[in-house]
């Protein structure tokens, strides 16, 4: 499995996205397209970025009945994305249906990873609003194990959870980790952060980095620093 840095293109228009991507004249970064950009520009933004030679993680976090997720995943698979995701809370049958939908006639498919509990959900809100009384760490690990049972490739998690996920689900089960900051950088609204070097040591397979690159004075230099520290 190739370790790589995924750049979160959290922009609200194609214009801003391309102004940013045009800066990269050498290696084309693996990019993450989230709901904001996808809902603003539709599937054409995916086709266009793909045409420019980038790998794409389409972060749309699907969660619906299995049949709807299966059919939607088939559409995303035809868009030729490299990675996409869903909520593990949709249960194992939904995740299995997603894999079926994603798998192309030739047997290939994009990587599929699961969101466990969002990092915006804490123990208290999980208990109060979702009536889940187990400790949140166990819930996260249980959801990761469900994703593995369903045949998914990995989970999105905090770098602090990556080692535990590997322990429970195996070294091949991918951990894709946001919440990455340079040692000398601004944390922004991320509370539990790690440097690219620490994320590498702890065993993250992919790091997702947004503002430390997109808001840097020299985004290409910041991206190259991430690659140096994380991939080596
Ligand atoms: O700018 P920053 O590096 O904080 O961006 C991180 C990216 O990862 C954003 O697109 C954010 O939505 C996403 N993300 C996150 N924490 C999660 C899941 C996704 O920061 N738990």
CSV table of C-alpha atoms and ligand atoms in Angstrom, one decimal:
chain,number,residue,atom,x,y,z
A,1,UNK,CA,0.0,0.0,0.0
A,2,UNK,CA,1.5,3.4,-1.0
A,3,UNK,CA,1.7,6.0,1.7
A,4,UNK,CA,0.6,9.4,0.3
A,5,UNK,CA,-0.5,12.9,1.2
A,6,UNK,CA,-4.1,13.7,0.2
A,7,UNK,CA,-4.7,17.5,-0.2
A,8,UNK,CA,-8.2,18.5,0.9
A,9,UNK,CA,-9.5,20.9,-1.8
A,10,UNK,CA,-12.0,22.6,0.5
A,11,UNK,CA,-13.0,25.3,-2.1
A,12,UNK,CA,-16.5,26.5,-3.1
A,13,UNK,CA,-15.9,26.9,-6.8
A,14,UNK,CA,-14.1,25.3,-9.7
A,15,UNK,CA,-12.3,28.6,-10.4
A,16,UNK,CA,-10.6,28.6,-6.9
A,17,UNK,CA,-9.8,24.9,-7.2
A,18,UNK,CA,-8.1,25.2,-10.5
A,19,UNK,CA,-6.2,28.4,-9.5
A,20,UNK,CA,-4.9,26.3,-6.6
A,21,UNK,CA,-4.2,23.1,-8.7
A,22,UNK,CA,-2.5,25.1,-11.4
A,23,UNK,CA,0.3,25.9,-9.0
A,24,UNK,CA,1.4,22.2,-9.1
A,25,UNK,CA,3.5,21.9,-12.2
A,26,UNK,CA,5.5,18.8,-11.0
A,27,UNK,CA,3.9,15.9,-9.2
A,28,UNK,CA,0.1,16.1,-9.2
A,29,UNK,CA,-1.2,15.7,-5.7
A,30,UNK,CA,-3.8,13.1,-4.7
A,31,UNK,CA,-6.8,15.4,-3.9
A,32,UNK,CA,-9.9,15.1,-1.7
A,33,UNK,CA,-13.1,16.6,-3.1
A,34,UNK,CA,-15.7,17.1,-0.3
A,35,UNK,CA,-19.4,17.9,-0.2
A,36,UNK,CA,-18.9,21.7,-0.6
A,37,UNK,CA,-17.0,21.5,-3.9
A,38,UNK,CA,-19.0,18.6,-5.3
A,39,UNK,CA,-22.4,20.2,-4.5
A,40,UNK,CA,-21.2,23.5,-6.0
A,41,UNK,CA,-19.9,22.0,-9.2
A,42,UNK,CA,-21.3,18.5,-9.7
A,43,UNK,CA,-19.6,15.5,-11.3
A,44,UNK,CA,-17.8,17.6,-13.9
A,45,UNK,CA,-15.4,18.8,-11.3
A,46,UNK,CA,-14.4,15.2,-10.7
A,47,UNK,CA,-14.0,14.5,-14.4
A,48,UNK,CA,-11.9,17.6,-14.9
A,49,UNK,CA,-9.5,17.0,-12.0
A,50,UNK,CA,-9.1,13.4,-13.1
A,51,UNK,CA,-8.3,14.5,-16.6
A,52,UNK,CA,-5.6,16.7,-15.2
A,53,UNK,CA,-3.9,13.6,-13.8
A,54,UNK,CA,-4.8,13.7,-10.1
A,55,UNK,CA,-5.9,10.8,-8.0
A,56,UNK,CA,-9.2,11.6,-6.3
A,57,UNK,CA,-10.7,10.8,-2.9
A,58,UNK,CA,-14.4,11.7,-3.2
A,59,UNK,CA,-15.5,12.4,0.4
A,60,UNK,CA,-19.3,12.3,0.2
A,61,UNK,CA,-20.0,10.0,3.2
A,62,UNK,CA,-22.9,8.0,1.9
A,63,UNK,CA,-25.5,6.8,4.4
A,64,UNK,CA,-28.9,5.4,3.2
A,65,UNK,CA,-30.7,2.1,2.6
A,66,UNK,CA,-28.5,-0.5,1.0
A,67,UNK,CA,-30.1,-0.4,-2.4
A,68,UNK,CA,-29.7,3.4,-2.8
A,69,UNK,CA,-26.1,3.3,-1.6
A,70,UNK,CA,-25.4,0.4,-4.0
A,71,UNK,CA,-26.8,2.3,-7.0
A,72,UNK,CA,-25.1,5.6,-6.0
A,73,UNK,CA,-21.8,3.8,-5.6
A,74,UNK,CA,-22.1,2.4,-9.1
A,75,UNK,CA,-22.4,6.0,-10.4
A,76,UNK,CA,-19.3,7.1,-8.4
A,77,UNK,CA,-17.4,4.1,-9.7
A,78,UNK,CA,-18.1,5.2,-13.3
A,79,UNK,CA,-16.7,8.6,-12.4
A,80,UNK,CA,-13.3,6.8,-12.0
A,81,UNK,CA,-12.6,8.1,-8.5
A,82,UNK,CA,-9.7,6.3,-6.6
A,83,UNK,CA,-11.3,6.4,-3.2
A,84,UNK,CA,-14.7,7.1,-1.7
A,85,UNK,CA,-16.4,6.7,1.6
A,86,UNK,CA,-19.6,6.1,3.6
A,87,UNK,CA,-20.8,6.0,7.2
A,88,UNK,CA,-20.2,2.7,9.0
A,89,UNK,CA,-23.4,3.6,11.0
A,90,UNK,CA,-25.3,2.5,7.9
A,91,UNK,CA,-24.5,-1.1,9.1
A,92,UNK,CA,-22.8,-4.1,7.5
A,93,UNK,CA,-25.5,-4.8,4.9
A,94,UNK,CA,-25.2,-1.2,3.6
A,95,UNK,CA,-21.4,-1.5,3.4
A,96,UNK,CA,-21.6,-4.8,1.5
A,97,UNK,CA,-24.1,-3.3,-0.9
A,98,UNK,CA,-21.7,-0.4,-1.4
A,99,UNK,CA,-18.9,-2.8,-2.4
A,100,UNK,CA,-21.2,-4.5,-4.9
A,101,UNK,CA,-22.2,-1.2,-6.4
A,102,UNK,CA,-18.6,0.0,-6.7
A,103,UNK,CA,-17.2,-3.2,-8.3
A,104,UNK,CA,-16.9,-2.8,-12.1
A,105,UNK,CA,-17.4,-5.5,-14.6
A,106,UNK,CA,-13.7,-6.2,-14.8
A,107,UNK,CA,-13.6,-6.7,-11.0
A,108,UNK,CA,-11.8,-3.5,-10.3
A,109,UNK,CA,-13.2,-0.8,-7.9
A,110,UNK,CA,-12.2,2.4,-6.1
A,111,UNK,CA,-10.9,2.0,-2.5
A,112,UNK,CA,-13.8,2.3,0.0
A,113,UNK,CA,-13.3,3.5,3.5
A,114,UNK,CA,-15.7,4.2,6.4
A,115,UNK,CA,-16.3,7.1,8.7
A,116,UNK,CA,-16.7,5.6,12.2
A,117,UNK,CA,-17.9,8.3,14.7
A,118,UNK,CA,-17.3,11.8,13.4
A,119,UNK,CA,-14.7,13.7,15.5
A,120,UNK,CA,-17.3,16.3,16.1
A,121,UNK,CA,-19.3,13.7,18.1
A,122,UNK,CA,-18.1,13.2,21.7
A,123,UNK,CA,-19.0,10.7,24.4
A,124,UNK,CA,-21.7,13.0,25.8
A,125,UNK,CA,-23.5,13.8,22.5
A,126,UNK,CA,-23.3,10.2,21.4
A,127,UNK,CA,-25.0,9.1,24.7
A,128,UNK,CA,-27.5,11.9,24.8
A,129,UNK,CA,-28.5,12.1,21.1
A,130,UNK,CA,-27.8,8.6,19.8
A,131,UNK,CA,-28.4,6.6,23.0
A,132,UNK,CA,-25.1,4.7,22.5
A,133,UNK,CA,-23.8,4.1,26.0
A,134,UNK,CA,-20.5,2.2,25.3
A,135,UNK,CA,-17.2,4.2,25.5
A,136,UNK,CA,-16.6,6.1,22.3
A,137,UNK,CA,-13.2,4.4,21.7
A,138,UNK,CA,-14.9,1.0,21.7
A,139,UNK,CA,-17.7,2.3,19.4
A,140,UNK,CA,-15.0,3.5,16.9
A,141,UNK,CA,-13.2,0.2,17.0
A,142,UNK,CA,-16.4,-1.8,16.7
A,143,UNK,CA,-17.4,0.3,13.6
A,144,UNK,CA,-13.9,-0.2,12.1
A,145,UNK,CA,-14.3,-4.0,12.7
A,146,UNK,CA,-17.7,-3.9,11.0
A,147,UNK,CA,-16.2,-2.1,8.0
A,148,UNK,CA,-13.5,-4.8,7.8
A,149,UNK,CA,-16.1,-7.6,8.0
A,150,UNK,CA,-18.1,-6.0,5.2
A,151,UNK,CA,-14.9,-6.0,3.0
A,152,UNK,CA,-14.0,-2.3,3.1
A,153,UNK,CA,-10.4,-1.2,2.8
A,154,UNK,CA,-10.1,1.0,5.8
A,155,UNK,CA,-11.4,3.9,7.9
A,156,UNK,CA,-11.0,7.6,8.3
A,157,UNK,CA,-9.8,8.2,11.8
A,158,UNK,CA,-7.7,10.5,14.0
A,159,UNK,CA,-4.0,9.8,13.7
A,160,UNK,CA,-4.2,9.0,17.5
A,161,UNK,CA,-6.5,6.1,16.7
A,162,UNK,CA,-4.5,4.7,13.7
A,163,UNK,CA,-2.3,2.3,15.7
A,164,UNK,CA,-5.3,0.9,17.6
A,165,UNK,CA,-7.2,0.3,14.3
A,166,UNK,CA,-4.3,-1.5,12.9
A,167,UNK,CA,-4.0,-3.7,16.0
A,168,UNK,CA,-7.7,-4.6,15.9
A,169,UNK,CA,-8.2,-4.9,12.1
A,170,UNK,CA,-4.7,-5.8,10.8
A,171,UNK,CA,-1.8,-3.9,9.2
A,172,UNK,CA,-3.4,-4.0,5.7
A,173,UNK,CA,-6.6,-2.3,6.9
A,174,UNK,CA,-6.0,1.3,5.8
A,175,UNK,CA,-6.1,4.4,8.1
A,176,UNK,CA,-6.7,7.7,6.4
A,177,UNK,CA,-6.1,10.5,8.9
A,178,UNK,CA,-7.0,14.2,8.9
A,179,UNK,CA,-6.0,16.5,11.8
A,180,UNK,CA,-2.4,17.0,10.6
A,181,UNK,CA,-0.3,20.1,11.3
A,182,UNK,CA,3.3,21.1,11.0
A,183,UNK,CA,5.2,21.3,14.3
A,184,UNK,CA,5.6,25.1,13.8
A,185,UNK,CA,2.1,25.7,12.2
A,186,UNK,CA,-1.3,27.0,13.2
A,187,UNK,CA,-3.8,24.4,14.5
A,188,UNK,CA,-6.9,26.3,13.4
A,189,UNK,CA,-10.0,24.5,14.7
A,190,UNK,CA,-8.4,21.1,14.9
A,191,UNK,CA,-7.9,20.1,18.5
A,192,UNK,CA,-6.1,16.7,18.4
A,193,UNK,CA,-3.3,17.1,15.9
A,194,UNK,CA,-0.2,15.3,14.8
A,195,UNK,CA,2.7,16.3,12.5
A,196,UNK,CA,3.2,14.4,9.3
A,197,UNK,CA,6.3,12.7,10.8
A,198,UNK,CA,4.3,11.6,13.9
A,199,UNK,CA,1.5,10.3,11.7
A,200,UNK,CA,4.1,8.3,9.7
A,201,UNK,CA,5.5,6.8,12.9
A,202,UNK,CA,2.2,5.8,14.2
A,203,UNK,CA,1.3,4.0,11.0
A,204,UNK,CA,-1.2,6.2,9.1
A,205,UNK,CA,-1.4,5.1,5.5
A,206,UNK,CA,-2.7,8.4,4.1
A,207,UNK,CA,-2.8,11.8,5.7
A,208,UNK,CA,-5.5,14.3,4.6
A,209,UNK,CA,-4.1,17.9,4.8
A,210,UNK,CA,-6.1,21.0,4.0
A,211,UNK,CA,-5.2,24.4,5.3
A,212,UNK,CA,-1.6,23.8,6.1
A,213,UNK,CA,-1.2,23.5,2.3
A,214,UNK,CA,-4.2,25.4,0.8
A,215,UNK,CA,-3.6,28.5,3.1
A,216,UNK,CA,0.2,28.4,3.0
A,217,UNK,CA,2.1,31.3,1.3
A,218,UNK,CA,3.8,28.7,-0.9
A,219,UNK,CA,1.3,25.7,-1.2
A,220,UNK,CA,3.7,23.7,-3.4
A,221,UNK,CA,6.5,24.0,-0.8
A,222,UNK,CA,4.1,23.1,2.0
A,223,UNK,CA,2.9,20.1,0.0
A,224,UNK,CA,6.5,19.0,-0.7
A,225,UNK,CA,7.4,19.4,3.0
A,226,UNK,CA,4.4,17.1,3.9
A,227,UNK,CA,5.6,14.5,1.4
A,228,UNK,CA,9.2,14.7,2.8
A,229,UNK,CA,8.0,14.3,6.4
A,230,UNK,CA,5.3,11.7,5.8
A,231,UNK,CA,6.6,9.6,2.8
A,232,UNK,CA,10.3,10.3,3.3
B,1,LIG,O1,-7.8,22.2,6.8
B,1,LIG,P1,-7.6,20.8,7.5
B,1,LIG,O2,-6.2,20.2,7.4
B,1,LIG,O3,-8.1,20.9,8.9
B,1,LIG,O4,-8.6,19.9,6.7
B,1,LIG,C1,-8.9,18.6,7.1
B,1,LIG,C2,-9.8,18.0,6.1
B,1,LIG,O5,-10.2,16.7,6.6
B,1,LIG,C3,-11.2,18.7,5.9
B,1,LIG,O6,-11.6,18.5,4.6
B,1,LIG,C4,-12.1,18.1,7.0
B,1,LIG,O7,-13.4,18.2,6.6
B,1,LIG,C5,-11.6,16.7,6.9
B,1,LIG,N1,-11.9,15.9,8.2
B,1,LIG,C6,-11.4,16.3,9.4
B,1,LIG,N2,-11.7,15.5,10.5
B,1,LIG,C7,-12.5,14.4,10.4
B,1,LIG,C8,-12.9,14.0,9.1
B,1,LIG,C9,-12.6,14.8,8.0
B,1,LIG,O8,-10.7,17.3,9.5
B,1,LIG,N3,-12.7,13.6,11.4
